[in-house]
PDB file of C-alpha atoms in Angstrom:
ATOM      1  CA  MET A   1     -17.159  -1.210 -12.465  1.00 53.00           C
ATOM      2  CA  GLU A   2     -13.630   0.136 -12.830  1.00 57.00           C
ATOM      3  CA  ASP A   3     -14.186   2.399  -9.827  1.00 66.00           C
ATOM      4  CA  THR A   4     -15.325  -0.570  -7.719  1.00 68.00           C
ATOM      5  CA  LEU A   5     -12.266  -2.593  -8.703  1.00 65.00           C
ATOM      6  CA  GLN A   6     -10.018   0.338  -7.826  1.00 72.00           C
ATOM      7  CA  LYS A   7     -11.548   0.505  -4.342  1.00 74.00           C
ATOM      8  CA  LYS A   8     -11.111  -3.255  -3.858  1.00 74.00           C
ATOM      9  CA  ASP A   9      -7.482  -3.011  -4.946  1.00 78.00           C
ATOM     10  CA  PHE A  10      -6.953  -0.187  -2.473  1.00 82.00           C
ATOM     11  CA  LEU A  11      -8.464  -2.119   0.445  1.00 77.00           C
ATOM     12  CA  SER A  12      -6.513  -5.259  -0.401  1.00 79.00           C
ATOM     13  CA  LYS A  13      -3.289  -3.242  -0.515  1.00 81.00           C
ATOM     14  CA  TRP A  14      -3.873  -1.187   2.617  1.00 83.00           C
ATOM     15  CA  THR A  15      -5.289  -3.657   5.126  1.00 77.00           C
ATOM     16  CA  SER A  16      -5.608  -2.902   8.837  1.00 73.00           C
ATOM     17  CA  SER A  17      -2.355  -4.761   9.496  1.00 73.00           C
ATOM     18  CA  VAL A  18      -0.228  -2.570   7.212  1.00 78.00           C
ATOM     19  CA  ASN A  19       2.414  -0.462   8.954  1.00 77.00           C
ATOM     20  CA  LEU A  20       2.046   3.130   7.761  1.00 83.00           C
ATOM     21  CA  SER A  21       5.421   4.254   9.058  1.00 77.00           C
ATOM     22  CA  GLY A  22       7.282   5.685   6.077  1.00 83.00           C
ATOM     23  CA  ASN A  23       4.344   4.985   3.755  1.00 89.00           C
ATOM     24  CA  LEU A  24       1.904   7.735   4.726  1.00 92.00           C
ATOM     25  CA  GLU A  25       2.479   9.866   1.634  1.00 92.00           C
ATOM     26  CA  LEU A  26       1.832   6.886  -0.647  1.00 93.00           C
ATOM     27  CA  PHE A  27      -1.273   5.937   1.331  1.00 93.00           C
ATOM     28  CA  ILE A  28      -2.683   9.472   1.012  1.00 94.00           C
ATOM     29  CA  LYS A  29      -2.108   9.430  -2.740  1.00 93.00           C
ATOM     30  CA  ASP A  30      -3.817   6.041  -3.127  1.00 93.00           C
ATOM     31  CA  PHE A  31      -6.652   7.027  -0.783  1.00 94.00           C
ATOM     32  CA  HIS A  32      -7.392  10.173  -2.787  1.00 93.00           C
ATOM     33  CA  GLY A  33      -7.234   8.304  -6.078  1.00 91.00           C
ATOM     34  CA  SER A  34      -9.590   5.543  -4.958  1.00 91.00           C
ATOM     35  CA  HIS A  35     -12.159   7.760  -3.214  1.00 91.00           C
ATOM     36  CA  SER A  36     -11.978  11.105  -5.013  1.00 91.00           C
ATOM     37  CA  GLU A  37     -15.774  11.251  -5.427  1.00 91.00           C
ATOM     38  CA  PHE A  38     -16.106  11.963  -1.709  1.00 92.00           C
ATOM     39  CA  ILE A  39     -14.141  15.219  -2.034  1.00 93.00           C
ATOM     40  CA  ASP A  40     -16.855  17.524  -3.361  1.00 93.00           C
ATOM     41  CA  LEU A  41     -16.031  21.028  -2.145  1.00 92.00           C
ATOM     42  CA  GLU A  42     -18.734  22.673  -4.258  1.00 91.00           C
ATOM     43  CA  PHE A  43     -21.387  20.010  -3.508  1.00 92.00           C
ATOM     44  CA  LYS A  44     -21.916  19.422  -7.218  1.00 91.00           C
ATOM     45  CA  SER A  45     -22.661  15.726  -6.620  1.00 88.00           C
ATOM     46  CA  LEU A  46     -25.092  16.281  -3.752  1.00 90.00           C
ATOM     47  CA  THR A  47     -28.226  14.138  -4.053  1.00 87.00           C
ATOM     48  CA  PRO A  48     -31.518  14.209  -2.108  1.00 85.00           C
ATOM     49  CA  GLY A  49     -31.058  10.780  -0.538  1.00 75.00           C
ATOM     50  CA  LEU A  50     -28.344   9.231   1.586  1.00 69.00           C
ATOM     51  CA  TYR A  51     -24.941   8.709  -0.003  1.00 67.00           C
ATOM     52  CA  HIS A  52     -22.612   5.762  -0.417  1.00 70.00           C
ATOM     53  CA  GLU A  53     -20.182   5.533   2.461  1.00 84.00           C
ATOM     54  CA  SER A  54     -16.411   5.655   2.412  1.00 89.00           C
ATOM     55  CA  PRO A  55     -14.361   2.886   4.091  1.00 91.00           C
ATOM     56  CA  GLY A  56     -14.657   2.367   7.820  1.00 92.00           C
ATOM     57  CA  LEU A  57     -11.590   2.780   9.986  1.00 93.00           C
ATOM     58  CA  SER A  58     -11.668  -0.937  10.787  1.00 91.00           C
ATOM     59  CA  GLN A  59     -10.806  -1.616   7.131  1.00 91.00           C
ATOM     60  CA  LEU A  60      -7.824   0.740   7.149  1.00 92.00           C
ATOM     61  CA  PRO A  61      -4.380   0.654   8.807  1.00 92.00           C
ATOM     62  CA  GLN A  62      -4.754   0.697  12.586  1.00 90.00           C
ATOM     63  CA  THR A  63      -2.378   3.614  13.095  1.00 92.00           C
ATOM     64  CA  LEU A  64      -3.977   5.800  10.412  1.00 94.00           C
ATOM     65  CA  LEU A  65      -5.462   8.521  12.630  1.00 96.00           C
ATOM     66  CA  ASP A  66      -2.336   8.626  14.776  1.00 95.00           C
ATOM     67  CA  GLN A  67      -0.080   9.042  11.738  1.00 94.00           C
ATOM     68  CA  LEU A  68      -2.348  11.647  10.143  1.00 96.00           C
ATOM     69  CA  GLY A  69      -2.507  13.511  13.447  1.00 96.00           C
ATOM     70  CA  LYS A  70       1.266  13.681  13.812  1.00 95.00           C
ATOM     71  CA  GLU A  71       1.686  14.899  10.249  1.00 95.00           C
ATOM     72  CA  MET A  72      -1.142  17.429  10.591  1.00 97.00           C
ATOM     73  CA  ARG A  73       0.449  18.801  13.753  1.00 96.00           C
ATOM     74  CA  LYS A  74       3.756  19.314  11.935  1.00 95.00           C
ATOM     75  CA  CYS A  75       2.028  20.998   9.001  1.00 95.00           C
ATOM     76  CA  CYS A  76       0.139  23.338  11.318  1.00 95.00           C
ATOM     77  CA  VAL A  77       3.336  24.392  13.092  1.00 95.00           C
ATOM     78  CA  GLU A  78       5.031  25.050   9.745  1.00 95.00           C
ATOM     79  CA  ILE A  79       2.044  26.976   8.382  1.00 95.00           C
ATOM     80  CA  VAL A  80       1.932  29.246  11.427  1.00 93.00           C
ATOM     81  CA  ALA A  81       5.707  29.775  11.340  1.00 93.00           C
ATOM     82  CA  ASN A  82       6.552  29.956   7.636  1.00 89.00           C
ATOM     83  CA  LEU A  83       3.477  29.410   5.438  1.00 89.00           C
ATOM     84  CA  THR A  84       5.292  27.607   2.638  1.00 90.00           C
ATOM     85  CA  ASP A  85       3.376  26.082  -0.267  1.00 91.00           C
ATOM     86  CA  ASP A  86       4.757  22.653   0.589  1.00 93.00           C
ATOM     87  CA  CYS A  87       3.378  22.545   4.133  1.00 94.00           C
ATOM     88  CA  VAL A  88       0.042  23.988   3.002  1.00 95.00           C
ATOM     89  CA  GLU A  89      -0.262  21.350   0.270  1.00 95.00           C
ATOM     90  CA  ARG A  90       0.575  18.550   2.709  1.00 95.00           C
ATOM     91  CA  GLY A  91      -1.964  19.885   5.179  1.00 96.00           C
ATOM     92  CA  ALA A  92      -4.610  20.123   2.459  1.00 97.00           C
ATOM     93  CA  ALA A  93      -3.943  16.512   1.417  1.00 97.00           C
ATOM     94  CA  ILE A  94      -4.411  15.310   5.009  1.00 97.00           C
ATOM     95  CA  LEU A  95      -7.637  17.289   5.360  1.00 98.00           C
ATOM     96  CA  GLN A  96      -8.942  15.698   2.180  1.00 97.00           C
ATOM     97  CA  CYS A  97      -8.268  12.289   3.736  1.00 97.00           C
ATOM     98  CA  LEU A  98     -10.264  13.355   6.776  1.00 97.00           C
ATOM     99  CA  VAL A  99     -13.130  14.545   4.574  1.00 97.00           C
ATOM    100  CA  ILE A 100     -13.224  11.114   2.929  1.00 96.00           C
ATOM    101  CA  LEU A 101     -13.181   9.396   6.318  1.00 96.00           C
ATOM    102  CA  CYS A 102     -16.023  11.591   7.586  1.00 95.00           C
ATOM    103  CA  ARG A 103     -18.202  10.453   4.700  1.00 93.00           C
ATOM    104  CA  ASN A 104     -18.616   7.297   6.757  1.00 93.00           C
ATOM    105  CA  CYS A 105     -20.613   8.348   9.809  1.00 91.00           C
ATOM    106  CA  ASP A 106     -19.124   5.562  11.921  1.00 93.00           C
ATOM    107  CA  ASN A 107     -15.734   7.279  11.594  1.00 95.00           C
ATOM    108  CA  ILE A 108     -16.837  10.721  12.741  1.00 96.00           C
ATOM    109  CA  PHE A 109     -16.606  10.135  16.486  1.00 96.00           C
ATOM    110  CA  PHE A 110     -13.024   8.895  16.177  1.00 97.00           C
ATOM    111  CA  VAL A 111     -11.921  11.717  13.877  1.00 97.00           C
ATOM    112  CA  ALA A 112     -13.587  14.307  16.116  1.00 97.00           C
ATOM    113  CA  SER A 113     -11.907  12.914  19.236  1.00 97.00           C
ATOM    114  CA  CYS A 114      -8.460  13.725  17.833  1.00 97.00           C
ATOM    115  CA  ASP A 115      -6.880  17.184  17.539  1.00 96.00           C
ATOM    116  CA  PHE A 116      -7.556  17.647  13.818  1.00 98.00           C
ATOM    117  CA  VAL A 117     -10.084  20.453  14.295  1.00 98.00           C
ATOM    118  CA  SER A 118      -7.742  22.410  16.541  1.00 97.00           C
ATOM    119  CA  HIS A 119      -4.853  22.089  14.084  1.00 97.00           C
ATOM    120  CA  ALA A 120      -6.992  22.868  11.035  1.00 97.00           C
ATOM    121  CA  VAL A 121      -8.582  25.935  12.624  1.00 97.00           C
ATOM    122  CA  ASN A 122      -5.228  27.277  13.836  1.00 97.00           C
ATOM    123  CA  ALA A 123      -3.722  26.860  10.380  1.00 97.00           C
ATOM    124  CA  ALA A 124      -6.718  28.461   8.641  1.00 97.00           C
ATOM    125  CA  GLN A 125      -6.672  31.336  11.132  1.00 96.00           C
ATOM    126  CA  SER A 126      -2.988  31.937  10.421  1.00 95.00           C
ATOM    127  CA  ILE A 127      -3.588  31.955   6.661  1.00 95.00           C
ATOM    128  CA  LEU A 128      -6.554  34.330   6.891  1.00 94.00           C
ATOM    129  CA  SER A 129      -4.634  36.626   9.206  1.00 92.00           C
ATOM    130  CA  ARG A 130      -1.809  36.916   6.698  1.00 90.00           C
ATOM    131  CA  LEU A 131      -4.202  37.407   3.807  1.00 88.00           C
ATOM    132  CA  TYR A 132      -6.341  40.118   5.373  1.00 87.00           C
ATOM    133  CA  SER A 133      -4.748  41.724   8.419  1.00 77.00           C
ATOM    134  CA  ASN A 134      -2.270  43.912   6.537  1.00 64.00           C
ATOM    135  CA  LYS A 135      -4.470  44.917   3.603  1.00 59.00           C
ATOM    136  CA  GLN A 136      -6.842  47.785   3.076  1.00 54.00           C
ATOM    137  CA  PRO A 137     -10.456  46.537   2.924  1.00 51.00           C
ATOM    138  CA  GLU A 138     -10.873  47.576  -0.719  1.00 52.00           C
ATOM    139  CA  ALA A 139      -7.690  45.784  -1.764  1.00 48.00           C
ATOM    140  CA  ALA A 140      -8.554  42.649   0.179  1.00 49.00           C
ATOM    141  CA  ALA A 141     -12.079  42.492  -1.219  1.00 49.00           C
ATOM    142  CA  SER A 142     -11.072  43.131  -4.814  1.00 48.00           C
ATOM    143  CA  GLN A 143      -9.973  39.541  -5.374  1.00 51.00           C
ATOM    144  CA  GLU A 144     -10.486  36.077  -4.003  1.00 52.00           C
ATOM    145  CA  PRO A 145      -7.515  34.411  -2.321  1.00 53.00           C
ATOM    146  CA  SER A 146      -5.903  32.299  -5.003  1.00 57.00           C
ATOM    147  CA  GLY A 147      -4.120  29.007  -5.292  1.00 85.00           C
ATOM    148  CA  ILE A 148      -3.336  26.619  -2.503  1.00 89.00           C
ATOM    149  CA  LEU A 149      -4.095  29.073   0.340  1.00 92.00           C
ATOM    150  CA  PHE A 150      -7.711  29.521  -0.717  1.00 91.00           C
ATOM    151  CA  LYS A 151      -8.021  25.794  -1.379  1.00 92.00           C
ATOM    152  CA  PHE A 152      -6.723  24.976   2.093  1.00 96.00           C
ATOM    153  CA  VAL A 153      -9.248  27.247   3.813  1.00 96.00           C
ATOM    154  CA  LYS A 154     -12.081  25.863   1.670  1.00 95.00           C
ATOM    155  CA  ILE A 155     -11.098  22.308   2.610  1.00 97.00           C
ATOM    156  CA  VAL A 156     -11.091  23.282   6.297  1.00 98.00           C
ATOM    157  CA  PHE A 157     -14.606  24.688   5.889  1.00 98.00           C
ATOM    158  CA  HIS A 158     -15.740  21.536   4.083  1.00 97.00           C
ATOM    159  CA  PHE A 159     -14.177  19.317   6.746  1.00 98.00           C
ATOM    160  CA  LEU A 160     -16.143  21.159   9.432  1.00 98.00           C
ATOM    161  CA  GLU A 161     -19.388  20.752   7.494  1.00 97.00           C
ATOM    162  CA  CYS A 162     -18.745  17.010   7.172  1.00 96.00           C
ATOM    163  CA  LEU A 163     -18.127  16.719  10.914  1.00 97.00           C
ATOM    164  CA  TYR A 164     -21.115  18.701  12.134  1.00 97.00           C
ATOM    165  CA  ASP A 165     -23.665  17.923   9.418  1.00 96.00           C
ATOM    166  CA  PRO A 166     -22.629  14.561   7.922  1.00 93.00           C
ATOM    167  CA  TYR A 167     -25.951  14.105   6.110  1.00 91.00           C
ATOM    168  CA  PHE A 168     -25.695  17.647   4.667  1.00 94.00           C
ATOM    169  CA  ILE A 169     -29.150  18.586   5.919  1.00 93.00           C
ATOM    170  CA  TRP A 170     -28.352  22.300   5.634  1.00 95.00           C
ATOM    171  CA  ARG A 171     -27.260  22.023   2.014  1.00 95.00           C
ATOM    172  CA  LYS A 172     -30.277  19.909   1.092  1.00 94.00           C
ATOM    173  CA  ARG A 173     -32.719  22.298   2.728  1.00 92.00           C
ATOM    174  CA  LEU A 174     -31.169  25.185   0.818  1.00 93.00           C
ATOM    175  CA  LYS A 175     -32.112  23.323  -2.347  1.00 92.00           C
ATOM    176  CA  GLY A 176     -35.630  22.748  -1.084  1.00 92.00           C
ATOM    177  CA  TRP A 177     -35.162  18.985  -0.810  1.00 91.00           C
ATOM    178  CA  PRO A 178     -37.118  17.137   1.888  1.00 87.00           C
ATOM    179  CA  VAL A 179     -34.968  15.520   4.556  1.00 84.00           C
ATOM    180  CA  ASP A 180     -36.264  12.433   6.335  1.00 78.00           C
ATOM    181  CA  VAL A 181     -34.717  12.814   9.780  1.00 73.00           C
ATOM    182  CA  GLU A 182     -35.880   9.301  10.652  1.00 72.00           C
ATOM    183  CA  GLN A 183     -33.123   7.995   8.382  1.00 72.00           C
ATOM    184  CA  VAL A 184     -30.493  10.037  10.194  1.00 74.00           C
ATOM    185  CA  LEU A 185     -29.222   7.383  12.583  1.00 75.00           C
ATOM    186  CA  SER A 186     -25.709   8.593  13.381  1.00 81.00           C
ATOM    187  CA  LYS A 187     -24.916  11.677  15.413  1.00 87.00           C
ATOM    188  CA  PRO A 188     -22.600  14.402  14.141  1.00 95.00           C
ATOM    189  CA  ALA A 189     -19.563  15.455  16.119  1.00 96.00           C
ATOM    190  CA  ALA A 190     -20.112  17.693  19.117  1.00 97.00           C
ATOM    191  CA  VAL A 191     -19.051  21.202  18.184  1.00 97.00           C
ATOM    192  CA  HIS A 192     -15.475  21.882  19.288  1.00 97.00           C
ATOM    193  CA  ASN A 193     -14.552  24.782  21.548  1.00 95.00           C
ATOM    194  CA  GLU A 194     -12.453  26.409  18.827  1.00 95.00           C
ATOM    195  CA  ILE A 195     -15.291  26.779  16.337  1.00 96.00           C
ATOM    196  CA  ILE A 196     -17.377  29.618  17.771  1.00 95.00           C
ATOM    197  CA  PRO A 197     -14.394  31.957  18.364  1.00 95.00           C
ATOM    198  CA  PHE A 198     -13.090  31.052  14.892  1.00 96.00           C
ATOM    199  CA  PHE A 199     -16.444  31.958  13.345  1.00 95.00           C
ATOM    200  CA  HIS A 200     -16.566  35.308  15.140  1.00 94.00           C
ATOM    201  CA  GLU A 201     -12.939  36.220  14.418  1.00 94.00           C
ATOM    202  CA  CYS A 202     -13.166  35.447  10.708  1.00 94.00           C
ATOM    203  CA  PHE A 203     -15.991  37.931  10.256  1.00 93.00           C
ATOM    204  CA  GLN A 204     -13.775  40.618  11.792  1.00 92.00           C
ATOM    205  CA  TYR A 205     -11.382  40.635   8.821  1.00 92.00           C
ATOM    206  CA  PRO A 206     -12.064  43.777   6.755  1.00 90.00           C
ATOM    207  CA  GLY A 207     -12.742  42.934   3.133  1.00 86.00           C
ATOM    208  CA  LEU A 208     -13.134  39.186   3.700  1.00 89.00           C
ATOM    209  CA  SER A 209     -13.942  37.724   0.294  1.00 88.00           C
ATOM    210  CA  ARG A 210     -17.515  36.852  -0.562  1.00 88.00           C
ATOM    211  CA  GLY A 211     -16.551  33.231  -1.127  1.00 89.00           C
ATOM    212  CA  LEU A 212     -15.175  32.897   2.390  1.00 92.00           C
ATOM    213  CA  GLN A 213     -18.132  34.748   3.898  1.00 93.00           C
ATOM    214  CA  LYS A 214     -20.423  32.220   2.245  1.00 94.00           C
ATOM    215  CA  GLY A 215     -18.279  29.371   3.518  1.00 95.00           C
ATOM    216  CA  LEU A 216     -18.555  30.624   7.095  1.00 96.00           C
ATOM    217  CA  LEU A 217     -22.321  30.995   6.810  1.00 96.00           C
ATOM    218  CA  HIS A 218     -22.541  27.452   5.460  1.00 97.00           C
ATOM    219  CA  ILE A 219     -20.587  26.202   8.492  1.00 97.00           C
ATOM    220  CA  LEU A 220     -22.986  27.972  10.851  1.00 97.00           C
ATOM    221  CA  GLY A 221     -26.004  26.594   9.011  1.00 97.00           C
ATOM    222  CA  ALA A 222     -24.529  23.092   8.999  1.00 97.00           C
ATOM    223  CA  ILE A 223     -23.899  23.168  12.749  1.00 97.00           C
ATOM    224  CA  MET A 224     -27.452  24.323  13.455  1.00 96.00           C
ATOM    225  CA  CYS A 225     -29.059  21.759  11.129  1.00 94.00           C
ATOM    226  CA  GLY A 226     -26.789  18.866  12.053  1.00 93.00           C
ATOM    227  CA  ALA A 227     -27.819  18.524  15.696  1.00 93.00           C
ATOM    228  CA  GLU A 228     -30.010  20.482  18.092  1.00 92.00           C
ATOM    229  CA  THR A 229     -27.434  20.061  20.864  1.00 93.00           C
ATOM    230  CA  ASN A 230     -24.871  21.853  18.713  1.00 95.00           C
ATOM    231  CA  ALA A 231     -27.354  24.464  17.549  1.00 95.00           C
ATOM    232  CA  VAL A 232     -28.076  25.716  21.062  1.00 94.00           C
ATOM    233  CA  LEU A 233     -24.334  26.136  21.625  1.00 94.00           C
ATOM    234  CA  VAL A 234     -23.715  28.310  18.578  1.00 95.00           C
ATOM    235  CA  VAL A 235     -26.866  30.431  18.806  1.00 94.00           C
ATOM    236  CA  THR A 236     -25.529  32.973  21.274  1.00 93.00           C
ATOM    237  CA  PRO A 237     -26.119  36.731  21.514  1.00 93.00           C
ATOM    238  CA  ALA A 238     -22.665  37.265  19.998  1.00 94.00           C
ATOM    239  CA  SER A 239     -23.433  34.956  17.062  1.00 94.00           C
ATOM    240  CA  VAL A 240     -26.764  36.660  16.460  1.00 94.00           C
ATOM    241  CA  ASP A 241     -25.014  40.041  16.456  1.00 95.00           C
ATOM    242  CA  VAL A 242     -22.461  38.810  13.914  1.00 94.00           C
ATOM    243  CA  VAL A 243     -25.088  37.404  11.567  1.00 94.00           C
ATOM    244  CA  LEU A 244     -27.289  40.494  11.777  1.00 93.00           C
ATOM    245  CA  SER A 245     -24.297  42.759  11.155  1.00 92.00           C
ATOM    246  CA  VAL A 246     -23.474  40.744   8.027  1.00 91.00           C
ATOM    247  CA  LEU A 247     -27.082  41.018   6.900  1.00 89.00           C
ATOM    248  CA  SER A 248     -27.062  44.786   7.378  1.00 88.00           C
ATOM    249  CA  GLY A 249     -23.668  45.174   5.717  1.00 86.00           C
ATOM    250  CA  LYS A 250     -22.163  46.753   8.832  1.00 85.00           C
ATOM    251  CA  ALA A 251     -19.853  43.876   9.763  1.00 86.00           C
ATOM    252  CA  GLN A 252     -16.096  44.387   9.553  1.00 86.00           C
ATOM    253  CA  CYS A 253     -15.907  41.786   6.788  1.00 87.00           C
ATOM    254  CA  CYS A 254     -18.249  43.876   4.630  1.00 83.00           C
ATOM    255  CA  GLN A 255     -15.854  46.834   4.490  1.00 79.00           C
ATOM    256  CA  GLY A 256     -14.656  47.303   0.946  1.00 67.00           C
ATOM    257  CA  VAL A 257     -17.183  44.782  -0.378  1.00 58.00           C
ATOM    258  CA  GLU A 258     -19.888  46.342  -2.496  1.00 51.00           C
ATOM    259  CA  GLY A 259     -23.325  45.522  -1.199  1.00 41.00           C
ATOM    260  CA  ASP A 260     -25.834  43.530  -3.199  1.00 37.00           C
ATOM    261  CA  THR A 261     -28.479  46.020  -4.263  1.00 33.00           C
ATOM    262  CA  ARG A 262     -31.014  43.447  -5.471  1.00 33.00           C
ATOM    263  CA  LEU A 263     -34.282  43.458  -3.597  1.00 29.00           C
ATOM    264  CA  LEU A 264     -34.975  40.287  -1.649  1.00 30.00           C
ATOM    265  CA  GLU A 265     -38.699  40.579  -2.260  1.00 33.00           C
ATOM    266  CA  GLY A 266     -39.877  38.081  -4.840  1.00 33.00           C
ATOM    267  CA  LEU A 267     -36.541  36.325  -5.160  1.00 31.00           C
ATOM    268  CA  VAL A 268     -37.445  33.180  -3.274  1.00 36.00           C
ATOM    269  CA  GLY A 269     -39.802  30.757  -4.943  1.00 37.00           C
ATOM    270  CA  GLU A 270     -41.268  27.423  -3.976  1.00 37.00           C
ATOM    271  CA  GLY A 271     -39.045  25.096  -1.991  1.00 39.00           C
ATOM    272  CA  GLY A 272     -36.697  27.917  -1.049  1.00 41.00           C
ATOM    273  CA  GLU A 273     -35.224  28.113  -4.555  1.00 41.00           C
ATOM    274  CA  SER A 274     -34.902  31.298  -6.532  1.00 39.00           C
ATOM    275  CA  SER A 275     -37.744  32.042  -8.947  1.00 39.00           C
ATOM    276  CA  THR A 276     -35.418  34.016 -11.193  1.00 37.00           C
ATOM    277  CA  SER A 277     -31.935  32.553 -10.926  1.00 34.00           C
ATOM    278  CA  VAL A 278     -30.289  29.612  -9.214  1.00 39.00           C
ATOM    279  CA  ASN A 279     -27.464  31.974  -8.277  1.00 47.00           C
ATOM    280  CA  VAL A 280     -29.713  33.713  -5.757  1.00 35.00           C
ATOM    281  CA  THR A 281     -29.308  30.789  -3.339  1.00 33.00           C
ATOM    282  CA  GLU A 282     -25.602  31.594  -3.264  1.00 51.00           C
ATOM    283  CA  ASP A 283     -26.191  35.223  -2.406  1.00 82.00           C
ATOM    284  CA  ILE A 284     -24.753  36.255   0.950  1.00 89.00           C
ATOM    285  CA  GLN A 285     -27.916  38.041   2.036  1.00 89.00           C
ATOM    286  CA  HIS A 286     -29.993  35.001   1.160  1.00 90.00           C
ATOM    287  CA  LEU A 287     -27.694  32.677   3.105  1.00 94.00           C
ATOM    288  CA  THR A 288     -27.654  35.061   6.036  1.00 94.00           C
ATOM    289  CA  LEU A 289     -31.442  35.167   6.135  1.00 94.00           C
ATOM    290  CA  LYS A 290     -31.511  31.364   6.090  1.00 95.00           C
ATOM    291  CA  CYS A 291     -29.152  31.381   9.080  1.00 96.00           C
ATOM    292  CA  VAL A 292     -31.408  33.852  10.879  1.00 95.00           C
ATOM    293  CA  VAL A 293     -34.379  31.543  10.282  1.00 94.00           C
ATOM    294  CA  CYS A 294     -32.397  28.603  11.712  1.00 94.00           C
ATOM    295  CA  MET A 295     -31.471  30.679  14.739  1.00 95.00           C
ATOM    296  CA  VAL A 296     -35.100  31.601  15.378  1.00 94.00           C
ATOM    297  CA  GLN A 297     -36.156  27.964  15.023  1.00 91.00           C
ATOM    298  CA  THR A 298     -33.416  26.876  17.424  1.00 92.00           C
ATOM    299  CA  LEU A 299     -34.486  29.410  20.031  1.00 89.00           C
ATOM    300  CA  HIS A 300     -38.123  28.444  19.587  1.00 84.00           C
ATOM    301  CA  LEU A 301     -37.486  24.709  20.011  1.00 78.00           C
ATOM    302  CA  SER A 302     -34.895  24.870  22.783  1.00 72.00           C
ATOM    303  CA  ALA A 303     -35.806  24.471  26.425  1.00 62.00           C
ATOM    304  CA  ALA A 304     -35.905  27.562  28.616  1.00 55.00           C
ATOM    305  CA  ASP A 305     -32.830  26.497  30.595  1.00 56.00           C
ATOM    306  CA  GLN A 306     -30.749  26.174  27.410  1.00 55.00           C
TER     307      GLN A 306
END
């Protein structure tokens, strides 16, 4: 009840006629506070059915996307140039707003038509380059990126999943939940040109942390499950090579990362869940195999001219 009242107070305060100029920071703070349940980076609140939607853009200030876009552009420039905590935190806050907006499928087309993906990917690429390019593989793999830098990259990954798989079909199938595609009425965003090169380049960083490897595999799975039109674009010979190299442990990102010596045989039980431990579904090899299965299904279902 209190949560519902908080949302009503937010919408009554920030109507479509409100001028955001000079008030963007306050809006972001209020937006996060009123809709924090939609920011679920670890998918702890994921449920089998459809979810409650966040506000539609028609309910929010008319210049919202324009203002967020301008601020995101400035943050991206600062991240690439200086990488200060302040600009990374501001960028992360904007991305969280976009995640909330994308939890309403009617908003996705409008968010995707702006330059948010380009800015977010450029900023994440700059952060990953600084984290991994000048380190030995063993040193880079020995610890997860910490603090706001890791959080920023995780939010970028989550934002991309929300854009390309808004019903979280990939995540639900990993849990063995049935997905009624007849209820999926809205289309995800068309995959942006920056995504495939970003995916390939990230796996070239020696010693890329396991957490980020998993995040990249989740993005690939989400794109393939979200829409067949996107799936045929990402399932390329180069993408297949990357995924198979990760599976074999020969990818650049696997350098300095100790391989998982557990046998895959017998690990997967009914519904795709582990018969021994729920942690198995988070295993990189397991996720990679799931991606391979999606790739095979995509190739099998696609037309010959695709």
